[in-house]
mmCIF file of C-alpha atoms in Angstrom:
data_model
loop_
_atom_site.group_PDB
_atom_site.id
_atom_site.type_symbol
_atom_site.label_atom_id
_atom_site.label_comp_id
_atom_site.label_asym_id
_atom_site.label_seq_id
_atom_site.Cartn_x
_atom_site.Cartn_y
_atom_site.Cartn_z
ATOM 1 C CA UNK R 798 249.962 165.363 67.811
ATOM 2 C CA UNK R 799 247.056 164.031 65.763
ATOM 3 C CA UNK R 800 245.153 160.740 65.791
ATOM 4 C CA UNK R 801 243.160 158.863 63.282
ATOM 5 C CA UNK R 802 239.506 158.291 64.404
ATOM 6 C CA UNK R 803 238.930 154.624 65.562
ATOM 7 C CA UNK R 804 236.229 153.083 63.596
ATOM 8 C CA UNK R 805 234.009 150.618 65.456
ATOM 9 C CA UNK R 806 230.889 148.629 64.591
ATOM 10 C CA UNK R 807 227.780 148.943 66.617
ATOM 11 C CA UNK R 808 226.088 145.917 67.739
ATOM 12 C CA UNK R 809 222.395 146.027 67.068
ATOM 13 C CA UNK R 810 219.432 143.746 67.851
ATOM 14 C CA UNK R 811 215.683 143.505 67.101
ATOM 15 C CA UNK R 812 213.944 145.922 69.597
ATOM 16 C CA UNK R 813 211.927 144.574 72.510
ATOM 17 C CA UNK R 814 208.262 144.233 72.410
ATOM 18 C CA UNK R 815 206.156 147.443 72.975
ATOM 19 C CA UNK R 816 202.645 146.008 72.674
ATOM 20 C CA UNK R 817 202.571 144.193 76.211
ATOM 21 C CA UNK R 818 204.245 144.304 79.540
ATOM 22 C CA UNK R 819 206.688 141.660 80.398
ATOM 23 C CA UNK R 820 209.831 141.299 82.408
ATOM 24 C CA UNK R 821 210.589 144.245 84.952
ATOM 25 C CA UNK R 822 208.162 147.243 84.977
ATOM 26 C CA UNK R 823 207.989 150.004 87.717
ATOM 27 C CA UNK R 824 208.636 153.485 89.031
ATOM 28 C CA UNK R 825 211.761 154.816 90.536
ATOM 29 C CA UNK R 826 211.364 157.866 92.740
ATOM 30 C CA UNK R 827 214.705 159.698 93.095
ATOM 31 C CA UNK R 828 216.166 163.002 94.184
ATOM 32 C CA UNK R 829 218.891 164.956 92.236
ATOM 33 C CA UNK R 830 221.256 166.859 94.513
ATOM 34 C CA UNK R 831 223.329 169.639 92.750
ATOM 35 C CA UNK R 832 227.026 169.421 93.475
ATOM 36 C CA UNK R 833 227.466 172.777 91.807
ATOM 37 C CA UNK R 834 225.552 175.538 90.494
ATOM 38 C CA UNK R 835 222.933 174.337 87.889
ATOM 39 C CA UNK R 836 221.222 176.270 85.202
ATOM 40 C CA UNK R 837 218.308 174.908 82.988
ATOM 41 C CA UNK R 838 216.553 177.617 80.954
ATOM 42 C CA UNK R 839 215.216 178.420 77.428
ATOM 43 C CA UNK R 840 217.491 177.983 74.491
ATOM 44 C CA UNK R 841 216.696 181.486 73.555
ATOM 45 C CA UNK R 842 219.069 184.147 74.961
ATOM 46 C CA UNK R 843 218.338 187.729 74.140
ATOM 47 C CA UNK R 844 221.270 189.709 73.196
ATOM 48 C CA UNK R 845 222.497 192.590 71.052
ATOM 49 C CA UNK R 846 225.722 193.206 69.018
ATOM 50 C CA UNK R 847 227.595 196.470 69.493
ATOM 51 C CA UNK R 848 228.073 197.089 65.721
ATOM 52 C CA UNK R 849 230.284 200.105 66.091
ATOM 53 C CA UNK R 850 232.753 198.179 68.263
ATOM 54 C CA UNK R 851 232.764 195.201 66.155
ATOM 55 C CA UNK R 852 233.523 197.234 63.137
ATOM 56 C CA UNK R 853 236.611 198.675 64.922
ATOM 57 C CA UNK R 854 237.767 195.247 65.825
ATOM 58 C CA UNK R 855 237.372 193.910 62.379
ATOM 59 C CA UNK R 856 239.238 196.938 60.855
ATOM 60 C CA UNK R 857 242.112 196.269 63.347
ATOM 61 C CA UNK R 858 242.138 192.759 62.047
ATOM 62 C CA UNK R 859 241.364 191.386 65.611
ATOM 63 C CA UNK R 860 241.551 187.624 65.811
ATOM 64 C CA UNK R 861 241.264 187.038 69.566
ATOM 65 C CA UNK R 862 237.868 185.184 70.007
ATOM 66 C CA UNK R 863 237.537 186.570 73.594
ATOM 67 C CA UNK R 864 237.769 190.065 72.532
ATOM 68 C CA UNK R 865 235.445 189.579 69.548
ATOM 69 C CA UNK R 866 232.721 188.074 71.825
ATOM 70 C CA UNK R 867 232.893 191.182 74.126
ATOM 71 C CA UNK R 868 230.773 193.003 71.381
ATOM 72 C CA UNK R 869 227.824 190.827 72.671
ATOM 73 C CA UNK R 870 225.645 192.569 75.092
ATOM 74 C CA UNK R 871 223.071 190.444 76.803
ATOM 75 C CA UNK R 872 219.834 192.377 77.278
ATOM 76 C CA UNK R 873 218.582 190.618 80.473
ATOM 77 C CA UNK R 874 219.158 187.826 83.034
ATOM 78 C CA UNK R 875 218.434 184.535 81.656
ATOM 79 C CA UNK R 876 215.789 182.910 83.776
ATOM 80 C CA UNK R 877 215.653 179.384 85.267
ATOM 81 C CA UNK R 878 212.485 177.219 84.348
ATOM 82 C CA UNK R 879 209.961 177.835 87.186
ATOM 83 C CA UNK R 880 206.530 176.255 87.680
ATOM 84 C CA UNK R 881 204.079 176.850 90.596
ATOM 85 C CA UNK R 882 206.771 179.028 92.230
ATOM 86 C CA UNK R 883 209.379 176.201 92.200
ATOM 87 C CA UNK R 884 212.399 175.574 89.872
ATOM 88 C CA UNK R 885 211.912 172.722 87.568
ATOM 89 C CA UNK R 886 214.424 170.638 85.379
ATOM 90 C CA UNK R 887 212.655 169.088 82.502
ATOM 91 C CA UNK R 888 212.602 165.356 82.218
ATOM 92 C CA UNK R 889 213.805 165.600 78.739
ATOM 93 C CA UNK R 890 216.879 167.260 80.022
ATOM 94 C CA UNK R 891 217.554 164.636 82.569
ATOM 95 C CA UNK R 892 216.892 161.820 80.229
ATOM 96 C CA UNK R 893 219.279 163.320 77.557
ATOM 97 C CA UNK R 894 221.926 163.655 80.087
ATOM 98 C CA UNK R 895 221.662 160.070 81.405
ATOM 99 C CA UNK R 896 221.563 158.715 77.913
ATOM 100 C CA UNK R 897 224.498 160.577 76.680
ATOM 101 C CA UNK R 898 226.669 159.297 79.588
ATOM 102 C CA UNK R 899 225.571 155.730 79.125
ATOM 103 C CA UNK R 900 226.520 155.874 75.533
ATOM 104 C CA UNK R 901 229.995 157.325 76.344
ATOM 105 C CA UNK R 902 230.446 154.737 79.223
ATOM 106 C CA UNK R 903 230.234 151.752 76.561
ATOM 107 C CA UNK R 904 233.836 150.877 75.332
ATOM 108 C CA UNK R 905 234.475 148.638 72.268
ATOM 109 C CA UNK R 906 235.718 145.091 72.532
ATOM 110 C CA UNK R 907 237.282 143.416 69.608
ATOM 111 C CA UNK R 908 236.011 146.200 67.301
ATOM 112 C CA UNK R 909 232.348 146.050 68.489
ATOM 113 C CA UNK R 910 230.399 148.287 70.935
ATOM 114 C CA UNK R 911 226.930 148.211 72.288
ATOM 115 C CA UNK R 912 225.789 151.629 71.684
ATOM 116 C CA UNK R 913 225.706 154.145 68.824
ATOM 117 C CA UNK R 914 226.020 157.988 69.584
ATOM 118 C CA UNK R 915 222.576 159.264 68.849
ATOM 119 C CA UNK R 916 223.769 162.826 68.565
ATOM 120 C CA UNK R 917 227.518 163.600 68.399
ATOM 121 C CA UNK R 918 229.939 165.814 66.653
ATOM 122 C CA UNK R 919 232.831 164.425 64.625
ATOM 123 C CA UNK R 920 235.457 162.317 66.448
ATOM 124 C CA UNK R 921 238.347 164.129 67.913
ATOM 125 C CA UNK R 922 241.620 164.037 65.969
ATOM 126 C CA UNK R 923 243.703 165.306 68.888
ATOM 127 C CA UNK R 924 243.573 165.799 72.525
ATOM 128 C CA UNK R 925 242.204 169.282 73.350
ATOM 129 C CA UNK R 926 244.589 171.458 75.336
ATOM 130 C CA UNK R 927 243.596 172.582 78.854
ATOM 131 C CA UNK R 928 241.432 175.683 78.604
ATOM 132 C CA UNK R 929 240.213 174.870 75.157
ATOM 133 C CA UNK R 930 236.731 173.821 74.231
ATOM 134 C CA UNK R 931 235.981 170.164 75.396
ATOM 135 C CA UNK R 932 239.069 169.540 77.467
ATOM 136 C CA UNK R 933 237.237 168.817 80.628
ATOM 137 C CA UNK R 934 234.918 166.458 78.682
ATOM 138 C CA UNK R 935 238.110 164.616 77.415
ATOM 139 C CA UNK R 936 239.449 164.343 80.879
ATOM 140 C CA UNK R 937 236.249 162.473 82.074
ATOM 141 C CA UNK R 938 235.733 160.205 78.912
ATOM 142 C CA UNK R 939 239.287 159.964 77.272
ATOM 143 C CA UNK R 940 239.642 157.680 74.039
ATOM 144 C CA UNK R 941 236.117 157.031 73.547
ATOM 145 C CA UNK R 942 235.872 160.614 71.976
ATOM 146 C CA UNK R 943 238.122 159.308 69.180
ATOM 147 C CA UNK R 944 235.594 156.672 68.146
ATOM 148 C CA UNK R 945 233.792 156.648 64.863
ATOM 149 C CA UNK R 946 230.561 154.778 65.528
ATOM 150 C CA UNK R 947 228.848 155.545 62.251
ATOM 151 C CA UNK R 948 225.274 156.801 61.713
ATOM 152 C CA UNK R 949 222.900 156.591 64.770
ATOM 153 C CA UNK R 950 220.157 154.164 64.895
ATOM 154 C CA UNK R 951 216.977 155.019 62.920
ATOM 155 C CA UNK R 952 214.042 152.564 63.102
ATOM 156 C CA UNK R 953 212.451 153.938 60.107
ATOM 157 C CA UNK R 954 215.446 152.955 57.912
ATOM 158 C CA UNK R 955 216.707 149.775 59.721
ATOM 159 C CA UNK R 956 215.053 146.769 61.555
ATOM 160 C CA UNK R 957 217.651 146.586 64.417
ATOM 161 C CA UNK R 958 218.885 149.124 67.159
ATOM 162 C CA UNK R 959 221.620 149.306 69.522
ATOM 163 C CA UNK R 960 220.953 148.705 73.257
ATOM 164 C CA UNK R 961 220.674 152.174 74.404
ATOM 165 C CA UNK R 962 218.436 153.209 71.484
ATOM 166 C CA UNK R 963 216.152 150.152 72.393
ATOM 167 C CA UNK R 964 215.866 151.371 75.825
ATOM 168 C CA UNK R 965 215.748 155.245 75.374
ATOM 169 C CA UNK R 966 214.063 155.305 71.924
ATOM 170 C CA UNK R 967 215.077 156.604 68.539
ATOM 171 C CA UNK R 968 213.536 157.866 65.356
ATOM 172 C CA UNK R 969 210.457 155.496 64.815
ATOM 173 C CA UNK R 970 210.798 153.566 68.135
ATOM 174 C CA UNK R 971 209.138 154.550 71.453
ATOM 175 C CA UNK R 972 211.218 154.641 74.579
ATOM 176 C CA UNK R 973 211.001 152.090 77.382
ATOM 177 C CA UNK R 974 212.225 154.574 79.901
ATOM 178 C CA UNK R 975 210.537 158.073 80.640
ATOM 179 C CA UNK R 976 211.571 160.640 83.021
ATOM 180 C CA UNK R 977 209.114 163.220 84.754
ATOM 181 C CA UNK R 978 210.066 166.609 85.413
ATOM 182 C CA UNK R 979 212.233 167.059 88.512
ATOM 183 C CA UNK R 980 210.741 169.730 90.947
ATOM 184 C CA UNK R 981 212.810 171.716 93.473
ATOM 185 C CA UNK R 982 212.073 170.997 97.105
ATOM 186 C CA UNK R 983 211.829 174.629 97.985
ATOM 187 C CA UNK R 984 210.772 178.030 96.663
ATOM 188 C CA UNK R 985 212.520 179.445 93.499
ATOM 189 C CA UNK R 986 213.338 182.596 95.590
ATOM 190 C CA UNK R 987 215.337 180.528 98.081
ATOM 191 C CA UNK R 988 216.782 177.959 95.680
ATOM 192 C CA UNK R 989 217.987 180.283 92.836
ATOM 193 C CA UNK R 990 220.811 182.695 92.931
ATOM 194 C CA UNK R 991 221.941 185.324 90.283
ATOM 195 C CA UNK R 992 225.333 184.555 88.426
ATOM 196 C CA UNK R 993 227.532 186.720 86.398
ATOM 197 C CA UNK R 994 229.749 184.839 83.825
ATOM 198 C CA UNK R 995 232.077 185.707 81.161
ATOM 199 C CA UNK R 996 231.196 188.106 78.254
ATOM 200 C CA UNK R 997 228.467 189.887 80.440
ATOM 201 C CA UNK R 998 226.113 186.885 80.658
ATOM 202 C CA UNK R 999 223.848 187.047 83.690
ATOM 203 C CA UNK R 1000 221.563 184.106 84.751
ATOM 204 C CA UNK R 1001 219.751 182.461 87.574
ATOM 205 C CA UNK R 1002 221.160 179.112 88.717
ATOM 206 C CA UNK R 1003 220.138 176.574 91.498
ATOM 207 C CA UNK R 1004 222.572 176.728 94.350
ATOM 208 C CA UNK R 1005 224.950 173.737 95.198
ATOM 209 C CA UNK R 1006 223.003 171.400 97.536
ATOM 210 C CA UNK R 1007 219.734 172.138 95.824
ATOM 211 C CA UNK R 1008 217.233 168.977 95.710
ATOM 212 C CA UNK R 1009 215.031 168.115 92.826
ATOM 213 C CA UNK R 1010 212.529 165.210 93.139
ATOM 214 C CA UNK R 1011 211.244 163.202 90.153
ATOM 215 C CA UNK R 1012 210.285 159.846 88.911
ATOM 216 C CA UNK R 1013 211.812 157.354 86.367
ATOM 217 C CA UNK R 1014 209.192 155.070 84.839
ATOM 218 C CA UNK R 1015 210.294 151.928 83.102
ATOM 219 C CA UNK R 1016 208.850 148.625 81.487
ATOM 220 C CA UNK R 1017 210.011 145.604 79.805
ATOM 221 C CA UNK R 1018 213.633 145.846 81.191
ATOM 222 C CA UNK R 1019 215.884 142.944 82.195
ATOM 223 C CA UNK R 1020 217.624 143.219 85.499
ATOM 224 C CA UNK R 1021 220.870 144.287 83.879
ATOM 225 C CA UNK R 1022 219.143 146.903 81.821
ATOM 226 C CA UNK R 1023 217.446 148.320 84.813
ATOM 227 C CA UNK R 1024 220.898 148.261 86.393
ATOM 228 C CA UNK R 1025 222.163 150.760 83.703
ATOM 229 C CA UNK R 1026 219.936 153.366 85.394
#
């Protein structure tokens, strides 16, 4: 069964002052604990394509995506970010993760919502079936994935921004919240473990229970805005 995307309007406001300190300013020292395996690495994944095998599959009119992907051969194990002998999760990765979940947590009321989607694909038109791409994501966030919130905030083209863009920044507007890199408490040799995934992909991942320490710096936030963190 298909659905029509729900069009909602994003509430926007003039951004907070950046030229001086006011309201709540400070640092949050925090620890991230991995509930499951975690991998953070380079976006570049070296691989080759078995052209002979691919040609045979094409000639046989193969349409199964899983079989087609088996022609990919990964050349080496994908590393985890390491600095000074310790695994590191970049602050930008943590910030993007927190931001996207805050955007998704806002629900419209009377056709209006407090946040845009700074980076999102087209709204869903039907619920993904179990096992298909995005089905777990849908189970967590549900109907919000059907929303059409229009273009994201861009302070070079508009004079107002949504709440989340005001706090986390957008094009032409500096962030009020910054995340340091999160550094593992132990040695990379002890915290990381090799994993073998589908299609021959091998990578290093932080074990469940791994701890990463970092800081969140903020300024000019109201108590409710700080509470979002």
